[in-house]
Coordinates of C-alpha atoms and ligand atoms in Angstrom, one line a residue:
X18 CA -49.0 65.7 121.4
X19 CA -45.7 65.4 119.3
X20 CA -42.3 64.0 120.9
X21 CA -40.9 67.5 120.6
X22 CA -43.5 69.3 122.0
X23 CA -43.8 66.9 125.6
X24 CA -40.2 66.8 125.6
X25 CA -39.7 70.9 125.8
X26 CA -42.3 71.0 128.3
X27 CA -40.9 68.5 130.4
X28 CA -37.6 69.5 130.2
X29 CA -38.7 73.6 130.1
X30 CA -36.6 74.1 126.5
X31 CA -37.6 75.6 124.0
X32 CA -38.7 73.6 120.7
X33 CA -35.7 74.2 119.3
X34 CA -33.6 72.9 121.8
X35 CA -35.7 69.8 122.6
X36 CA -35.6 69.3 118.7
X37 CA -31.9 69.2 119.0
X38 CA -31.6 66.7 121.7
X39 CA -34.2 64.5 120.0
X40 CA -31.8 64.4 116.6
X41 CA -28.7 63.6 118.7
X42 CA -30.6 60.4 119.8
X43 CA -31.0 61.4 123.5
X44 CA -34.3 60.5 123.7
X45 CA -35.8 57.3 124.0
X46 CA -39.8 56.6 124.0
X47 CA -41.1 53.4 125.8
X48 CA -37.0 52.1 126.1
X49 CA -36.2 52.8 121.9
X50 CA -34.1 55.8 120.9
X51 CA -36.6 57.7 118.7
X52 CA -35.0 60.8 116.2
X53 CA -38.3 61.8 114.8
X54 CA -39.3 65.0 116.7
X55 CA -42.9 64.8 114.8
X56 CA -43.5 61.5 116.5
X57 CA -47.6 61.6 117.4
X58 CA -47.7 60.3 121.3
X59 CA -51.0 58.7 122.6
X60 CA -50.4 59.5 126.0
X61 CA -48.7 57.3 128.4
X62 CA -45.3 56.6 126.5
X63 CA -42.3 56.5 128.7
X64 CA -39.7 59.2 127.6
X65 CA -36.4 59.6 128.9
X66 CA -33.7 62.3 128.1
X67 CA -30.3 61.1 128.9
X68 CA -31.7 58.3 131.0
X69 CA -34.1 61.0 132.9
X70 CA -37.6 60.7 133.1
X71 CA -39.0 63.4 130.9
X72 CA -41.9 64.0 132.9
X73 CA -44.1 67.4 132.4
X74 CA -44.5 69.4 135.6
X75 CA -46.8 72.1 136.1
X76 CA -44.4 73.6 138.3
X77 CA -40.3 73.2 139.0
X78 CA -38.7 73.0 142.2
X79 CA -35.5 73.1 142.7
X80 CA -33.0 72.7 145.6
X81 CA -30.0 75.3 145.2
X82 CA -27.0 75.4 147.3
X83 CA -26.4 79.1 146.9
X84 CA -23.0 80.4 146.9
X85 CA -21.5 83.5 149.1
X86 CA -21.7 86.5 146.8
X87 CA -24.4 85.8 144.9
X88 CA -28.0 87.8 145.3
X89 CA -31.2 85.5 146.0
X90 CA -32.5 87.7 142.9
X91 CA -33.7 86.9 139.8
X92 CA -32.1 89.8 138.3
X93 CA -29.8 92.7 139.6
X94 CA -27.3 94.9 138.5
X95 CA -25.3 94.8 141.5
X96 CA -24.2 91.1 141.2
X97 CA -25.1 87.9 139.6
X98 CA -27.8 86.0 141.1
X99 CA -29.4 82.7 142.2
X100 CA -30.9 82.5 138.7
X101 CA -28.0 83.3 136.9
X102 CA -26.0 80.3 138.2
X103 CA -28.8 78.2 136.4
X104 CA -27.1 78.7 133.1
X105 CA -30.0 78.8 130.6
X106 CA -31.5 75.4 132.5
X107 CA -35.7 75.6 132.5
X108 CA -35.3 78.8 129.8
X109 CA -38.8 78.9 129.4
X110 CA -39.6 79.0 133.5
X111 CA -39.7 82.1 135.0
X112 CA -38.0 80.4 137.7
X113 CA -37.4 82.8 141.4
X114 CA -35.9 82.4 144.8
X115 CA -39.0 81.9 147.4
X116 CA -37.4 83.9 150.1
X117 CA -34.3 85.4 150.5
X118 CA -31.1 84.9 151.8
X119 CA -28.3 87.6 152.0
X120 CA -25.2 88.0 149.3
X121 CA -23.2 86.6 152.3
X122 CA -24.7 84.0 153.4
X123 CA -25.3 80.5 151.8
X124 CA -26.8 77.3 151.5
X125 CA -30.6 75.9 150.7
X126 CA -32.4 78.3 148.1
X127 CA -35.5 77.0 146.6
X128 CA -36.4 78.2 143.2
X129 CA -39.6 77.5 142.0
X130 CA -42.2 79.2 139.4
X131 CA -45.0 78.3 141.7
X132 CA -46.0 81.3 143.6
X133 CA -48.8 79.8 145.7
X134 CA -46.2 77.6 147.4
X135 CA -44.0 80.3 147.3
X136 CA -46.2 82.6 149.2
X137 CA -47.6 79.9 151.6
X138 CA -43.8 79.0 152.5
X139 CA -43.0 82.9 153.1
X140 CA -46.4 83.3 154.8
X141 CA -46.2 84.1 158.5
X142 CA -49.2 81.7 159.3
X143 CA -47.9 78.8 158.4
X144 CA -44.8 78.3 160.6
X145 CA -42.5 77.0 157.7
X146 CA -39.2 76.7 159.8
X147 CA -35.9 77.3 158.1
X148 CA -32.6 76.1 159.9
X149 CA -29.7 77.8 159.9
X150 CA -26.1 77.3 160.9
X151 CA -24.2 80.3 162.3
X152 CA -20.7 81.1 162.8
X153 CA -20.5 84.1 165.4
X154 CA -17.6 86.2 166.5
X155 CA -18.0 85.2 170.0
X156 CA -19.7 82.5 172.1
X157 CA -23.0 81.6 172.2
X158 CA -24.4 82.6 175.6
X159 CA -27.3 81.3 178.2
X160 CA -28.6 84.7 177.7
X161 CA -29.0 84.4 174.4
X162 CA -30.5 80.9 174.1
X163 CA -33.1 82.5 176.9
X164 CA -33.9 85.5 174.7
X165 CA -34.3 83.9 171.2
X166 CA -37.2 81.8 173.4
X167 CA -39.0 84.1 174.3
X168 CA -38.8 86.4 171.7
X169 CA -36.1 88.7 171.0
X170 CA -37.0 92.8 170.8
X171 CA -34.8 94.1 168.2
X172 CA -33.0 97.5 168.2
X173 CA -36.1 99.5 166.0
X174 CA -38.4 98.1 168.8
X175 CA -40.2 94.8 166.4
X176 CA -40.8 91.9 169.0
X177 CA -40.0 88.7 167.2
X178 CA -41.4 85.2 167.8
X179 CA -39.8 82.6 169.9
X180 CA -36.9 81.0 167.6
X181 CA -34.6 78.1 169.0
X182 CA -31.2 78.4 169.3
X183 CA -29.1 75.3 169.6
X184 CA -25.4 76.0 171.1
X185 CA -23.0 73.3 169.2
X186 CA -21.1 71.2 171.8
X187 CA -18.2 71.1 170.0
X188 CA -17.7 75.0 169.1
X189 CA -18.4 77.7 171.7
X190 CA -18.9 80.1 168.7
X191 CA -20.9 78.2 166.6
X192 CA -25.2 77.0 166.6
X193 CA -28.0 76.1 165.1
X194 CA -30.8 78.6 164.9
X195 CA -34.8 78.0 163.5
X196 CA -37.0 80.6 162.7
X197 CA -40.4 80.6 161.9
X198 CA -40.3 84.7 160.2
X199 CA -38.3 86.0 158.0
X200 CA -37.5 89.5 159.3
X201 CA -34.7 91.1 157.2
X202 CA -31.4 90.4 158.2
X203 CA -33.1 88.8 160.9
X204 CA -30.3 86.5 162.3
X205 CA -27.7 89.5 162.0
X206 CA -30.0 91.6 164.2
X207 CA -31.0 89.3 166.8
X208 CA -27.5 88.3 167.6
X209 CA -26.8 92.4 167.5
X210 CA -29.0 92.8 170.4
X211 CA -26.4 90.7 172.1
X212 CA -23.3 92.4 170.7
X213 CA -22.6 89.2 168.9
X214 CA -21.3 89.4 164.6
X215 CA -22.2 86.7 162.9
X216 CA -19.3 85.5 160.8
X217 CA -21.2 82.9 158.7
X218 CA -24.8 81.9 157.9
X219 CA -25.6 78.6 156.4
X220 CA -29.0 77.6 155.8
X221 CA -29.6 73.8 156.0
X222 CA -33.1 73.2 155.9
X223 CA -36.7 74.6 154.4
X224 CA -39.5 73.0 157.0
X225 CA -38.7 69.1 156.5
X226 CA -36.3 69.0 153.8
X227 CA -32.6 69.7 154.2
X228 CA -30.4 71.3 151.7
X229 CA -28.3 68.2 150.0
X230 CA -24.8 68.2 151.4
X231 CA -23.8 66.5 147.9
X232 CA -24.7 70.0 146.3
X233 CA -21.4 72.3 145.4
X234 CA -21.6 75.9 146.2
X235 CA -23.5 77.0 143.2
X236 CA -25.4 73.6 142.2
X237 CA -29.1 72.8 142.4
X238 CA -31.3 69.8 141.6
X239 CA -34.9 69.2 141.3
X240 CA -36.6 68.2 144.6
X241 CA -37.7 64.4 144.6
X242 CA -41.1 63.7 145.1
X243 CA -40.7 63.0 148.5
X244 CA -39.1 66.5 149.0
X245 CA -42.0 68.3 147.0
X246 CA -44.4 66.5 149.5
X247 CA -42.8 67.5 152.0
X248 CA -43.1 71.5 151.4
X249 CA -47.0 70.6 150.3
X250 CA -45.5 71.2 146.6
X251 CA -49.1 71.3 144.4
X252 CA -51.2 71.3 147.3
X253 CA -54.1 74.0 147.1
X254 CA -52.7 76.8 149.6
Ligands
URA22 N1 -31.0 86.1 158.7 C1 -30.0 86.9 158.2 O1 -29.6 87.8 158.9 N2 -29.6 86.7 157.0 C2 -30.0 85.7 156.2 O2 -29.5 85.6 155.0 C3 -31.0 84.9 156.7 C4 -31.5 85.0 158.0

């Protein structure tokens, strides 16, 4: 394969732009800055872009911290979304949010072009558990922490699964919450059925891996390995 080829792959530019970074002398192959985008590789080389392994993926993963205001969409006229605030990154991905989180609420978003993984994640079977901080317009309750237990019966009659709620010692109006479904709105409702408004909602984790606190409202990063394992990131599903 040519140097320009493996490096648009890994990178998911197009030719042209991995062209480009090769002539500016970004890329090194086996530690030497190489400008020759034609260069034949046996297989093996080490390539680096910017100091970055160059590495090509089947699939991408990445860990967004996703901004209030912003749809978990890949595309939609009534706002920008998730893959908007990518900026051109992975062009030739056709990266999208696996599961969704309102335009209000923020934090962990994974975007990813594998569907399997996407589906398995989303899939009621597996259990994934996402964690979620919540800011509510009143305190949490015993009554509450019973209910979401044993299952809460929302308004339209659906009987959801047992989710934990964690009250946080320090705020009366603040806790954790994990579910293992992702009912719409679910949070919003179940705290309804109390008479409770939930003020903020701040997902922290996806099963084992937790959103990076170093991420900015609006940044993302490719999961590490570990993370990837973690989810079961190229495992059959
Ligand atoms: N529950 C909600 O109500 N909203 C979310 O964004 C996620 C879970």
């Amino acid at each position: 394969m040519r140097l320009d080829k493996a490096v648009s792959a890994a990178l998911g530019l197009t030719r042209k732009q991995g062209r480009a970074l090769i002539a500016a002398g970004r890329v090194t192959v086996d530690g030497a800055v190489c400008r020759r985008a034609d260069l034949p590789l046996a297989g093996g080389e080490k390539l680096l872009a910017d100091g970055k392994p160059a590495v090509y993926e089947e699939y991408v993963y990445l860990m967004m911290n996703k901004p209030a205001g912003v749809l978990s969409a890949t595309e939609d006229g009534r706002g920008p979304t998730v893959t908007d605030l990518l900026g051109g990154a992975w062009p030739r991905r056709a990266l999208f949010p696996a599961g969704r989180l309102d335009k209000d609420s923020t934090g962990f978003v994974l975007l990813t072009d594998d569907g399997p993984l996407a589906h398995a994640l989303l899939a009621p079977r597996r259990h994934v558990a996402k964690t979620y901080e919540v800011t509510l317009d009143a305190p949490v309750t015993e009554e509450m922490v019973r209910g979401f237990a044993a299952g809460v019966r929302l308004a339209d009659g659906t009987l959801l699964k047992p989710a934990r709620l964690l009250p946080d010692a320090a705020d009366p109006c603040r806790c954790t919450v994990v579910l293992t479904q992702g009912v719409y709105h679910q949070i919003k409702r179940m705290f309804g059925v109390y008479g409770a408004g939930v003020n903020a909602l701040h997902r922290t984790a996806i099963g084992g891996v937790r959103l990076d606190e170093a991420l900015a409202p609006g940044e993302f990063r490719p999961l590490t390995p570990e993370e990837k394992r973690a989810l079961g990131a190229g495992a059959a599903h």
